[in-house]
Short mmCIF file of C-alpha atoms in Angstrom, two decimals:
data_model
loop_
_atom_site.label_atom_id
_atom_site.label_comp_id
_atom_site.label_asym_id
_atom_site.label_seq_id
_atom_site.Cartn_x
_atom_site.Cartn_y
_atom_site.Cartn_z
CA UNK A 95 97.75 132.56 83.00
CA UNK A 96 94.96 132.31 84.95
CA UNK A 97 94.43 131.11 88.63
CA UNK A 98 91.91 128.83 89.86
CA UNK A 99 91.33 127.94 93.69
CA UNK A 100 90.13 123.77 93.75
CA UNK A 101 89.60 121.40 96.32
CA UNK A 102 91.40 118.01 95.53
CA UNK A 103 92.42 114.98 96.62
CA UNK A 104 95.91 113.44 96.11
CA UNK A 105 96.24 110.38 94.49
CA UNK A 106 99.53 109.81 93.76
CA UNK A 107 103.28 111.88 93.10
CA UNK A 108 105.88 111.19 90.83
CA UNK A 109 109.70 112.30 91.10
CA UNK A 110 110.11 115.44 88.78
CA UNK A 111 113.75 115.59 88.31
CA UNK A 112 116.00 116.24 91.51
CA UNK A 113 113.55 118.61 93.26
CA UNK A 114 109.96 118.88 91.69
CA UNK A 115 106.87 116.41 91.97
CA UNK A 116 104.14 116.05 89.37
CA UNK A 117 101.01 115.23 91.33
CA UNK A 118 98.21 113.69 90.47
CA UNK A 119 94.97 115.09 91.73
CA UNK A 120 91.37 114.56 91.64
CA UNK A 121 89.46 117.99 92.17
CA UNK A 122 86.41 119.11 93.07
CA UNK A 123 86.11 121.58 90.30
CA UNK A 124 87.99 120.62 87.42
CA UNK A 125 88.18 117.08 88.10
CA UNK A 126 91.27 114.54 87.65
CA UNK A 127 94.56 116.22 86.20
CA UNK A 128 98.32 116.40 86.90
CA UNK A 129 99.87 119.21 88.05
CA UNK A 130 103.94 119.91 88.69
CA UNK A 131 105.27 121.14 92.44
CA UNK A 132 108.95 122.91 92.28
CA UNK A 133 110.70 122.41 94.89
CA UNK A 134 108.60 119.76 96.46
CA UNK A 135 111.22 117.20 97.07
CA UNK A 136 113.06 119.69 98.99
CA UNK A 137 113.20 119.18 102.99
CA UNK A 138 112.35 122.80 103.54
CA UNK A 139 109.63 122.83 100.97
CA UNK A 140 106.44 124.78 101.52
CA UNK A 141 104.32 121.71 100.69
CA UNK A 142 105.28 119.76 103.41
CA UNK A 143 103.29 116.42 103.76
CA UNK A 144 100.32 118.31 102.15
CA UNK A 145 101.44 116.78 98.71
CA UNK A 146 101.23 112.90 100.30
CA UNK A 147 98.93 110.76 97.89
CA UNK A 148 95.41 110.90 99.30
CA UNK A 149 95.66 113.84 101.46
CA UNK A 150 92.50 116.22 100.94
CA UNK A 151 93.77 119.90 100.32
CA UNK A 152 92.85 122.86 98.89
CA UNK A 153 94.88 123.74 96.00
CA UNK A 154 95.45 127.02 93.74
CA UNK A 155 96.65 126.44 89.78
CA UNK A 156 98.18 128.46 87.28
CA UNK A 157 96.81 127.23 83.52
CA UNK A 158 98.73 127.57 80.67
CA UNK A 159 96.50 127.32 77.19
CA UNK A 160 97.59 124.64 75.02
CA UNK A 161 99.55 122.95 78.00
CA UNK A 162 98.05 119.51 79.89
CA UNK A 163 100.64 119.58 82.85
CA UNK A 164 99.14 122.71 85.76
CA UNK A 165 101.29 124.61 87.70
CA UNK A 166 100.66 124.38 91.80
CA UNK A 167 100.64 127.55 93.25
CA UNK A 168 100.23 126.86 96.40
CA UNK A 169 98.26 124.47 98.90
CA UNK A 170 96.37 124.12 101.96
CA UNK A 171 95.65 121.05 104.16
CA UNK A 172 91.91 120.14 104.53
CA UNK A 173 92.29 116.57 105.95
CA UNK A 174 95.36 114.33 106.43
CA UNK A 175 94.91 110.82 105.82
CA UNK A 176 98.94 109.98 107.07
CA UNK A 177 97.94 108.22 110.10
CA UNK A 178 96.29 105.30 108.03
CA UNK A 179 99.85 104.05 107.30
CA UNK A 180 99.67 102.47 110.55
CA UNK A 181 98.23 99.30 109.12
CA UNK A 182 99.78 98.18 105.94
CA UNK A 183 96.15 96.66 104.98
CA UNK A 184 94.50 99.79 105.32
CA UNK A 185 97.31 101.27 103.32
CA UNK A 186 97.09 98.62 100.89
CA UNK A 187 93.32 99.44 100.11
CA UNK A 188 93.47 102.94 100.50
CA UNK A 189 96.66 103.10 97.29
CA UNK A 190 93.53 100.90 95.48
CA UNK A 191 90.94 103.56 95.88
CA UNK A 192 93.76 105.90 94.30
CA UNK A 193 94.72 103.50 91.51
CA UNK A 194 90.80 102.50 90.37
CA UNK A 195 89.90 106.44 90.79
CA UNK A 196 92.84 107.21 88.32
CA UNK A 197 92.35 104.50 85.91
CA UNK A 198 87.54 105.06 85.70
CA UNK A 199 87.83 108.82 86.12
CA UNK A 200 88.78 110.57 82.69
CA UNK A 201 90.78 113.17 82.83
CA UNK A 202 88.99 117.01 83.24
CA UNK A 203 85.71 116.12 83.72
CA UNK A 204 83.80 117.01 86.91
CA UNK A 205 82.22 114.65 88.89
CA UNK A 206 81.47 116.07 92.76
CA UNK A 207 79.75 112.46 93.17
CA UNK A 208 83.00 110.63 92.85
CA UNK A 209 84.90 113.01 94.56
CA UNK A 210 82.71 112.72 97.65
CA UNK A 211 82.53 108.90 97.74
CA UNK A 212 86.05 109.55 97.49
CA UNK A 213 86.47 111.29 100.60
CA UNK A 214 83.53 109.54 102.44
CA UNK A 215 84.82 106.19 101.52
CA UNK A 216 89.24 107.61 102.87
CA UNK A 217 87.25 108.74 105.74
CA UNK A 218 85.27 105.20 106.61
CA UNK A 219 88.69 103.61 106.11
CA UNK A 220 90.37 105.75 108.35
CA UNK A 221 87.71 105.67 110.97
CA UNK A 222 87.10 101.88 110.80
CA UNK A 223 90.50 100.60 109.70
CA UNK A 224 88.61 97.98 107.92
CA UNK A 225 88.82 97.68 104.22
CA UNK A 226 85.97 94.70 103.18
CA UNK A 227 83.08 97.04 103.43
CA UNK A 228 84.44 100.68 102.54
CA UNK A 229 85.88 98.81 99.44
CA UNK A 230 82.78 97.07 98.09
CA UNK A 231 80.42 100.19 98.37
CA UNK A 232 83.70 102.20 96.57
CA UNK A 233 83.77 99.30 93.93
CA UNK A 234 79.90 99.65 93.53
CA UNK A 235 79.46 103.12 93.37
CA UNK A 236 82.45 104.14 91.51
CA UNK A 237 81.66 101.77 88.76
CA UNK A 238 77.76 103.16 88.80
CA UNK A 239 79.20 106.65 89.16
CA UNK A 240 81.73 105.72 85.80
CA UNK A 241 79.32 104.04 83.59
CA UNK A 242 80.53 100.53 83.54
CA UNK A 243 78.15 99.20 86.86
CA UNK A 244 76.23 96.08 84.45
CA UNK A 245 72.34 95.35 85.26
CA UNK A 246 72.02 93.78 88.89
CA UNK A 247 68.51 92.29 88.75
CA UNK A 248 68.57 90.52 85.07
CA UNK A 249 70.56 87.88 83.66
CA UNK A 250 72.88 89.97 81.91
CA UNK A 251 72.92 87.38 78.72
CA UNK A 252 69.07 86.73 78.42
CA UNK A 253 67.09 89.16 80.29
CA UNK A 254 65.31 86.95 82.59
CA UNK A 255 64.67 88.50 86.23
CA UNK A 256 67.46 86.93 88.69
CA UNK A 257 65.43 86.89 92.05
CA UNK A 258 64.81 83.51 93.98
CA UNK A 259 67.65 82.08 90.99
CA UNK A 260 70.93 80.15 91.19
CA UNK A 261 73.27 83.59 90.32
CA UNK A 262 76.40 83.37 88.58
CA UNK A 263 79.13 85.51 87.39
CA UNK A 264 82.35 85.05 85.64
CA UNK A 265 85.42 87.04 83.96
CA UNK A 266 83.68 86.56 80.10
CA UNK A 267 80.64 88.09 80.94
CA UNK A 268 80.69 91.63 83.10
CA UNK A 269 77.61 91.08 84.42
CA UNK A 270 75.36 88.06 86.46
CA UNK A 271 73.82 85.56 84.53
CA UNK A 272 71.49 83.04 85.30
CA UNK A 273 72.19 78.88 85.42
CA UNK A 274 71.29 78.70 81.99
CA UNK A 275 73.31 81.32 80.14
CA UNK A 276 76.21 79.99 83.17
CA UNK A 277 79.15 79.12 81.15
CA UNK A 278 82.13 76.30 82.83
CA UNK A 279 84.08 79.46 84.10
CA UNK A 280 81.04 80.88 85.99
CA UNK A 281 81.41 80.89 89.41
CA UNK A 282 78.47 81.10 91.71
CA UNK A 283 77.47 83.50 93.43
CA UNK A 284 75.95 82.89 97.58
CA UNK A 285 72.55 84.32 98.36
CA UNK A 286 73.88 86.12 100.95
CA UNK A 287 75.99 88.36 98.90
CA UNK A 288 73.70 88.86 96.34
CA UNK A 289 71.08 90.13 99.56
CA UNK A 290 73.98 91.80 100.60
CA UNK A 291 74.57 93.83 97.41
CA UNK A 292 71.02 94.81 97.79
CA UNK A 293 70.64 96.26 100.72
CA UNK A 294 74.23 98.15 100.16
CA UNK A 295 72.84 99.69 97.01
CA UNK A 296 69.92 101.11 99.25
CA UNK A 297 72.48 102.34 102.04
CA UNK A 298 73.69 105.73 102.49
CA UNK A 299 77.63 104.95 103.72
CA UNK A 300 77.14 106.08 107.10
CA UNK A 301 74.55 103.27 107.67
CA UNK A 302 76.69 100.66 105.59
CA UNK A 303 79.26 100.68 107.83
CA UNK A 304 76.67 100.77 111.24
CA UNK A 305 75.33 97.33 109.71
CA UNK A 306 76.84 94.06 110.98
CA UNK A 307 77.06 92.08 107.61
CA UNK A 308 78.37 88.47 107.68
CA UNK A 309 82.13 88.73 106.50
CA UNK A 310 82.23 85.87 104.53
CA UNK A 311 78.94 87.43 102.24
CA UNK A 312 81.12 91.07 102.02
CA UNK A 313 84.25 89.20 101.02
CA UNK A 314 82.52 87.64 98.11
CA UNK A 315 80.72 90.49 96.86
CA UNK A 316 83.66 92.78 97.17
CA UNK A 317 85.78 90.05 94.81
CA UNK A 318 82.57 89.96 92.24
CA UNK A 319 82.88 93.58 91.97
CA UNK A 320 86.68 93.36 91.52
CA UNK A 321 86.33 90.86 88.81
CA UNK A 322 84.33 93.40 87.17
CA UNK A 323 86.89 96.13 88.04
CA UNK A 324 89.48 94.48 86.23
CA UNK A 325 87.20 93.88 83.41
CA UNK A 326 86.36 96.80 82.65
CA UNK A 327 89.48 98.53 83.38
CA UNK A 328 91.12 96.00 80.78
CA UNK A 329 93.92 95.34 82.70
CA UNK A 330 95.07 94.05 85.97
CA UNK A 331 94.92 96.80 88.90
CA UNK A 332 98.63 96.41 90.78
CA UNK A 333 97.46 97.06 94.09
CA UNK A 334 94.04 94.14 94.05
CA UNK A 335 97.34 91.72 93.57
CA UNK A 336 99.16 92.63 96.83
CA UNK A 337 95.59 93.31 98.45
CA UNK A 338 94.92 90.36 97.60
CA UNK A 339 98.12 88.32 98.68
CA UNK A 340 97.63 90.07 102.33
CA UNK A 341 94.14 88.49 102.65
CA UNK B 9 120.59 113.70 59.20
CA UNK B 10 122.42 114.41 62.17
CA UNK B 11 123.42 117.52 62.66
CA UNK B 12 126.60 116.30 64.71
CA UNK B 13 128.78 113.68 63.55
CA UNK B 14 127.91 110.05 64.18
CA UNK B 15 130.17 109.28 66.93
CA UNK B 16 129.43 112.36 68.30
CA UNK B 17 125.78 112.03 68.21
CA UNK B 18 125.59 108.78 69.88
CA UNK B 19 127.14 110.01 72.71
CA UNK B 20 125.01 112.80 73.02
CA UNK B 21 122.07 110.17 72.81
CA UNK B 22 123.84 108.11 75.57
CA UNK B 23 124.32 110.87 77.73
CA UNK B 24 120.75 112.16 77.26
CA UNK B 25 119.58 108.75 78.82
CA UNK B 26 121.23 109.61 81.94
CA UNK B 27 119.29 111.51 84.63
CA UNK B 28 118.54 115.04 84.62
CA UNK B 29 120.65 115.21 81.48
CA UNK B 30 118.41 117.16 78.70
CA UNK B 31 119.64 117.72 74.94
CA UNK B 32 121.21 121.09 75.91
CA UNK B 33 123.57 119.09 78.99
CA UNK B 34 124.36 116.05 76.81
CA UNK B 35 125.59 118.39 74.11
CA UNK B 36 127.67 120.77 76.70
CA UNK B 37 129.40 117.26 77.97
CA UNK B 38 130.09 115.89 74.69
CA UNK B 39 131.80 118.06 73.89
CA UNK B 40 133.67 119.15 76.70
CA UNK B 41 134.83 114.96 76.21
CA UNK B 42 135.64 115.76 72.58
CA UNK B 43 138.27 118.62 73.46
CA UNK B 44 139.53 116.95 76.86
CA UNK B 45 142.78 114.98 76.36
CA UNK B 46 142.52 111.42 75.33
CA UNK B 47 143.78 109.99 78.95
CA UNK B 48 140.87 112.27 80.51
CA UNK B 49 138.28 110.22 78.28
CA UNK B 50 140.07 106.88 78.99
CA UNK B 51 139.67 107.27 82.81
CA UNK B 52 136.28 108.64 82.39
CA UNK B 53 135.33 105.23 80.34
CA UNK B 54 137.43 103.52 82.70
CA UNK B 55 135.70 104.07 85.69
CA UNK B 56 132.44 103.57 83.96
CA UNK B 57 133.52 100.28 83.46
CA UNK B 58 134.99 99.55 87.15
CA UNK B 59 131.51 100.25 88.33
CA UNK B 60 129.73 98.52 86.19
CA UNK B 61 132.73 95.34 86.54
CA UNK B 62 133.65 95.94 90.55
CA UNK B 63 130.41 97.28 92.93
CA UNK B 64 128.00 94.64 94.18
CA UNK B 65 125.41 94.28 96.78
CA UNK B 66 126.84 93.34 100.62
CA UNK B 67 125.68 89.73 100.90
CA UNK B 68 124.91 90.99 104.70
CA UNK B 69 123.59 94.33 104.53
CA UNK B 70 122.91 95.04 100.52
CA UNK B 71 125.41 97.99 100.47
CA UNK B 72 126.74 99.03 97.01
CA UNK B 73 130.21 97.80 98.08
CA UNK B 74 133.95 96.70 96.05
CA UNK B 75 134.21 93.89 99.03
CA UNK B 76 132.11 91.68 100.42
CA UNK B 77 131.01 92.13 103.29
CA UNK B 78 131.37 95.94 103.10
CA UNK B 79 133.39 98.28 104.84
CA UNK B 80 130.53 98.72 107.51
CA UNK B 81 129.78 95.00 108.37
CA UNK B 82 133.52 94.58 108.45
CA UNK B 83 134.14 96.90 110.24
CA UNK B 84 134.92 95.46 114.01
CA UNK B 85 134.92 99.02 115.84
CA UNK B 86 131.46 99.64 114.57
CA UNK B 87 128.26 99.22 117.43
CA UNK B 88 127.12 95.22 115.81
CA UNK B 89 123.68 95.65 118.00
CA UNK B 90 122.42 98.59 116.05
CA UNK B 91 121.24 97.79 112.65
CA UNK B 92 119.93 101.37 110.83
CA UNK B 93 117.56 100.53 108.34
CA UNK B 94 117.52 102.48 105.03
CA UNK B 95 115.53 102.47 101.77
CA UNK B 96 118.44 103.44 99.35
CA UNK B 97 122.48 103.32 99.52
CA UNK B 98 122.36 107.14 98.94
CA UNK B 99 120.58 107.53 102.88
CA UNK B 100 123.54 105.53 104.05
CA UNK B 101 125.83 108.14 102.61
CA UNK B 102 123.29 111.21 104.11
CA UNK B 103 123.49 109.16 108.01
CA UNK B 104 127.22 109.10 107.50
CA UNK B 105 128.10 112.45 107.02
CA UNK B 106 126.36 113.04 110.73
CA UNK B 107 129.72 110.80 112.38
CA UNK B 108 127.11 110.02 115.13
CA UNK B 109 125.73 107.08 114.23
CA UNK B 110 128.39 103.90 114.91
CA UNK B 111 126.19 101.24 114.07
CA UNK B 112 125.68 99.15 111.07
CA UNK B 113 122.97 99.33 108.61
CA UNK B 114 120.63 97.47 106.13
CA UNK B 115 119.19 98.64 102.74
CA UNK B 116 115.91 97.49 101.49
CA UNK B 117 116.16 99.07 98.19
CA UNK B 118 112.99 100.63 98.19
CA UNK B 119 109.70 100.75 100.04
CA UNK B 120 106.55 99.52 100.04
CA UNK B 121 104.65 101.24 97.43
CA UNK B 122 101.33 99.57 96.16
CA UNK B 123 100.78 101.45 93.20
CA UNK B 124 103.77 101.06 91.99
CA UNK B 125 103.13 97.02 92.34
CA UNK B 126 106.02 97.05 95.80
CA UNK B 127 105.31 94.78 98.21
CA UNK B 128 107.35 92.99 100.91
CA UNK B 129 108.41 90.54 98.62
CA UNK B 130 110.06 93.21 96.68
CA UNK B 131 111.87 94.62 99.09
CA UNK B 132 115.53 92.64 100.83
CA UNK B 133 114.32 91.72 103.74
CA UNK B 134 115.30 88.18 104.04
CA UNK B 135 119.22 88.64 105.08
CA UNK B 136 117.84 91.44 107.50
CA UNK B 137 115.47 88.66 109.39
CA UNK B 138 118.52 86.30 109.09
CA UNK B 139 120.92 88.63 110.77
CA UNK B 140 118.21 89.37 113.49
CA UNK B 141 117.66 85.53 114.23
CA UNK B 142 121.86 85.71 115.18
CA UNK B 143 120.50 87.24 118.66
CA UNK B 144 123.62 89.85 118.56
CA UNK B 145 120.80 92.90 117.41
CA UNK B 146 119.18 94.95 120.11
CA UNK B 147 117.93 97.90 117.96
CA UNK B 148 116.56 98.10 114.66
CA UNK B 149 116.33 101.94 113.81
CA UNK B 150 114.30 102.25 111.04
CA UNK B 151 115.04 104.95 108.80
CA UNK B 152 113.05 105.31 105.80
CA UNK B 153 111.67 108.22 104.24
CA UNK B 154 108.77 110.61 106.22
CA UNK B 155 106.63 109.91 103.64
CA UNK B 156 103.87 107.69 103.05
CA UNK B 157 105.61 104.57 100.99
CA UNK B 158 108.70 104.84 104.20
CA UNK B 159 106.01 105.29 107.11
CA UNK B 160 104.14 102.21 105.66
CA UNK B 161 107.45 100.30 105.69
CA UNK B 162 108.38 101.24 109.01
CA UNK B 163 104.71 100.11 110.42
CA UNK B 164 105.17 97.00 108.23
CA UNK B 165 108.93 95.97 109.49
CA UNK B 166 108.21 97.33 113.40
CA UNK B 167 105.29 94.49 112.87
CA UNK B 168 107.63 92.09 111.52
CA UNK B 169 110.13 92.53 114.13
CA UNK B 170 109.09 93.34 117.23
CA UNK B 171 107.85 89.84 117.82
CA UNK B 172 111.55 88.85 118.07
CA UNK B 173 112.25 90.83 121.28
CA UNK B 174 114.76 93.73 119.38
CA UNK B 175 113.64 97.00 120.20
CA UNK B 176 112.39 98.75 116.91
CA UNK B 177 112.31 102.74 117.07
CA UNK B 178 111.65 105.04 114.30
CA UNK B 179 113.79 108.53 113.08
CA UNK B 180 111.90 111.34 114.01
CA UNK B 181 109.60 113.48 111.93
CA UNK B 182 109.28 117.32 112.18
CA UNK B 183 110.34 121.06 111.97
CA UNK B 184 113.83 121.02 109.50
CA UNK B 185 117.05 122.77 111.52
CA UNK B 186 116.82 125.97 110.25
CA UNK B 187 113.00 126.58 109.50
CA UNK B 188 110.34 128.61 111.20
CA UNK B 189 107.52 127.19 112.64
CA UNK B 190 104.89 129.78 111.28
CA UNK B 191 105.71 128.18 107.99
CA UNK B 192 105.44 124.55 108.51
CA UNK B 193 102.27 123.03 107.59
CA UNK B 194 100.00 120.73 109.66
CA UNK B 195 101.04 117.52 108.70
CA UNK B 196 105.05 118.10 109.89
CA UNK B 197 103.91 119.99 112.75
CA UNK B 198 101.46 116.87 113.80
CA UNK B 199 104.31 114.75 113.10
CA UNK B 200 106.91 116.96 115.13
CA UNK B 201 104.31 117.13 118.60
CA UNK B 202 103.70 113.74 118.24
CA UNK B 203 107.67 112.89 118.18
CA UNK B 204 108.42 115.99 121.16
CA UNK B 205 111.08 114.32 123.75
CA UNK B 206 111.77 115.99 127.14
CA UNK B 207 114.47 117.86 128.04
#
């Protein structure tokens, strides 16, 4: 029964009978899997609030052969991300990082470029306490970083190049198309956020976040990449509804 | 096949759906009710039944409760300016068995929780802002759980009520009775410096 020694981040915990927690993590070195806690419901447990979804610990494992559920050992706090609960919004978007990262990341495979636009995007959200921006560049990257990110400078149904044309996207198609492969659910899609997407795909996040976008342009971008989101998730995402009610 | 007889394997089955209640439990219970007098099963269905036929919500407070309003909110001797607010009726049970707290209290059953699809719509808040717009409350003492579904609730209702001039204060967070400090991790002891009171 080996152990192994991971950083991780928490994405969510579910009740394990009247005392344990099965966590659900996304490491650094093994990348996303569930793992059970004993005792971590208890008051006096050892885990304290390190087990909180999208705290940022450092974790040691026992693997069983043959079994998908680890064992946590025990745990160490690297970063607490608590005192975003302050701001239900923030909260709101923080429980969608969680969700989308569960539902694009497949289980045990490694990916250190997710997991640090993970933690760089937790940290912009906790520095900024605004959500339109750190969202977006999370939406773009982590569907680049998953495979599902469609072409951005062709029309998506034809081939032709998209620059200096009306843009359009729409649920049916998972990608932008041009006004004539636009179908009647199309919706269009503002110059601005189309320049917008640009120069975000060109930004490290650190530089995103220094740059004074117009609000409107983010907005729409971030819901185009949402669209896409659900599209390619193939289902709706629970938290974009309430994230979406509060906006 | 079964390996039990039928009667005695659907109970088993019912018994397994309860919680924490594996095959091994379910089959210890079954038949411990299979060699217990008749009357002993009759007032075990019985009361089954009387829960499922009797308890409701308090219209004022959403206590699991026989009458309506409940014991607490009918209570006169009880403190009618302090409303303790609670995520489940089992935390109104664990505030009780302190004897210190006279007030009355309010249960959201359950908190906000976005990826579990729990918002504020979910949760019973409307009789709570009703009883606050009475003018009787002072104190709203929220007590959900220290974690992060009950700290986003309390932000979220503190917002909500604040604006009507009651005082909104929050349980404190920190070191358990009984602990040591060498073993409490960061987060707790943040949360216990950040709620330190003089004395």
């Amino acid at each position: 029964m080996p152990l192994r020694e991971t950083e991780a981040i928490v994405l969510r915990t579910y009740r394990l009978g009247e005392a344990d927690k099965i966590v659900s993590l996304f490491t650094r070195q093994v990348g996303r899997l569930r793992a059970a806690a004993s005792g971590a419901q208890r008051p006096k447990s050892r885990y304290g609030g390190m087990l909180e979804p999208l705290t940022y610990i450092r974790l040691w494992l026992f693997e069983r052969e043959n079994r998908d559920l680890l064992r946590i050992n025990s745990t160490e706090l690297l970063e607490s991300f608590f005192a975003m609960q302050g701001d239900y919004r923030v909260q709101l978007a923080a429980q969608y990082i969680a969700e989308a990262a569960e539902r694009f990341l497949p289980e045990r495979e490694v990916n250190e470029r997710a997991f640090r636009l993970l933690l760089a995007v937790l940290r912009a959200l906790k520095a900024s306490r605004e959500i339109d921006r750190p969202l977006l560049y999370y939406n773009y990257w982590l569907l680049r970083l998953a495979g599902f990110l469609p072409q951005l400078e062709q029309c998506c149904a034809c081939g032709r190049a998209l620059a200096g044309e009306e843009i359009f996207y729409g649920d049916e198609t998972q990608g932008l198309v041009c006004s004539r492969c636009r179908t009647s659910r199309s919706r269009k899609i503002s110059g601005e956020a189309f320049s917008l997407m640009e120069k975000m795909r060109r930004s490290p996040l650190d530089a995103w976040m220094a740059s004074e976008p117009l609000a409107p342009a983010v907005r729409e971008a971030r819901r185009l990449f949402e669209t896409w989101m659900e599209a390619c998730a193939e289902r709706k995402l629970v938290t974009l509804e309430l994230l979406a009610a509060e906006s | 096949m079964s390996v039990f007889a039928g009667p005695l394997s659907r109970l088993i089955d019912e018994l397994k759906r309860l919680p924490g209640i594996g095959q091994k439990s379910a089959q210890r219970i079954a038949f411990h009710i299979e060699r217990a007098a008749r009357e002993d099963a009759e007032r075990l269905s019985q009361a089954i039944l009387e829960v499922k036929d009797k308890i409701r919500l308090c219209n004022l407070c959403n206590n699991l409760t026989e009458q309506d309003p409940c014991e607490y909110c009918s209570d006169p001797t009880r403190d009618q300016s302090v409303i303790c607010v609670v995520e489940t009726p089992y935390n109104v049970v664990g505030i009780e068995r302190t004897r210190e707290f006279h007030g009355l209290y309010h249960v959201l059953h359950g908190a906000l929780s976005p990826l579990q699809g729990i918002g504020p719509e979910q949760l019973r808040l409307k009789n709570l802002m009703e009883r606050l717009k009475s003018g009787s409350v002072k104190e709203i003492i929220v007590a959900t759980n220290p974690n992060v579904e009950g700290e986003a609730t309390a932000i979220y209702l503190s917002k909500l009520i604040k604006p009507l001039g009651v005082k909104v204060s929050r349980i404190a967070m920190g070191i358990p009775v009984g602990s040591e400090l060498e073993f409490a991790d960061e987060v707790t002891m943040l949360k216990a410096m950040e709620g330190r009171r003089e004395i």
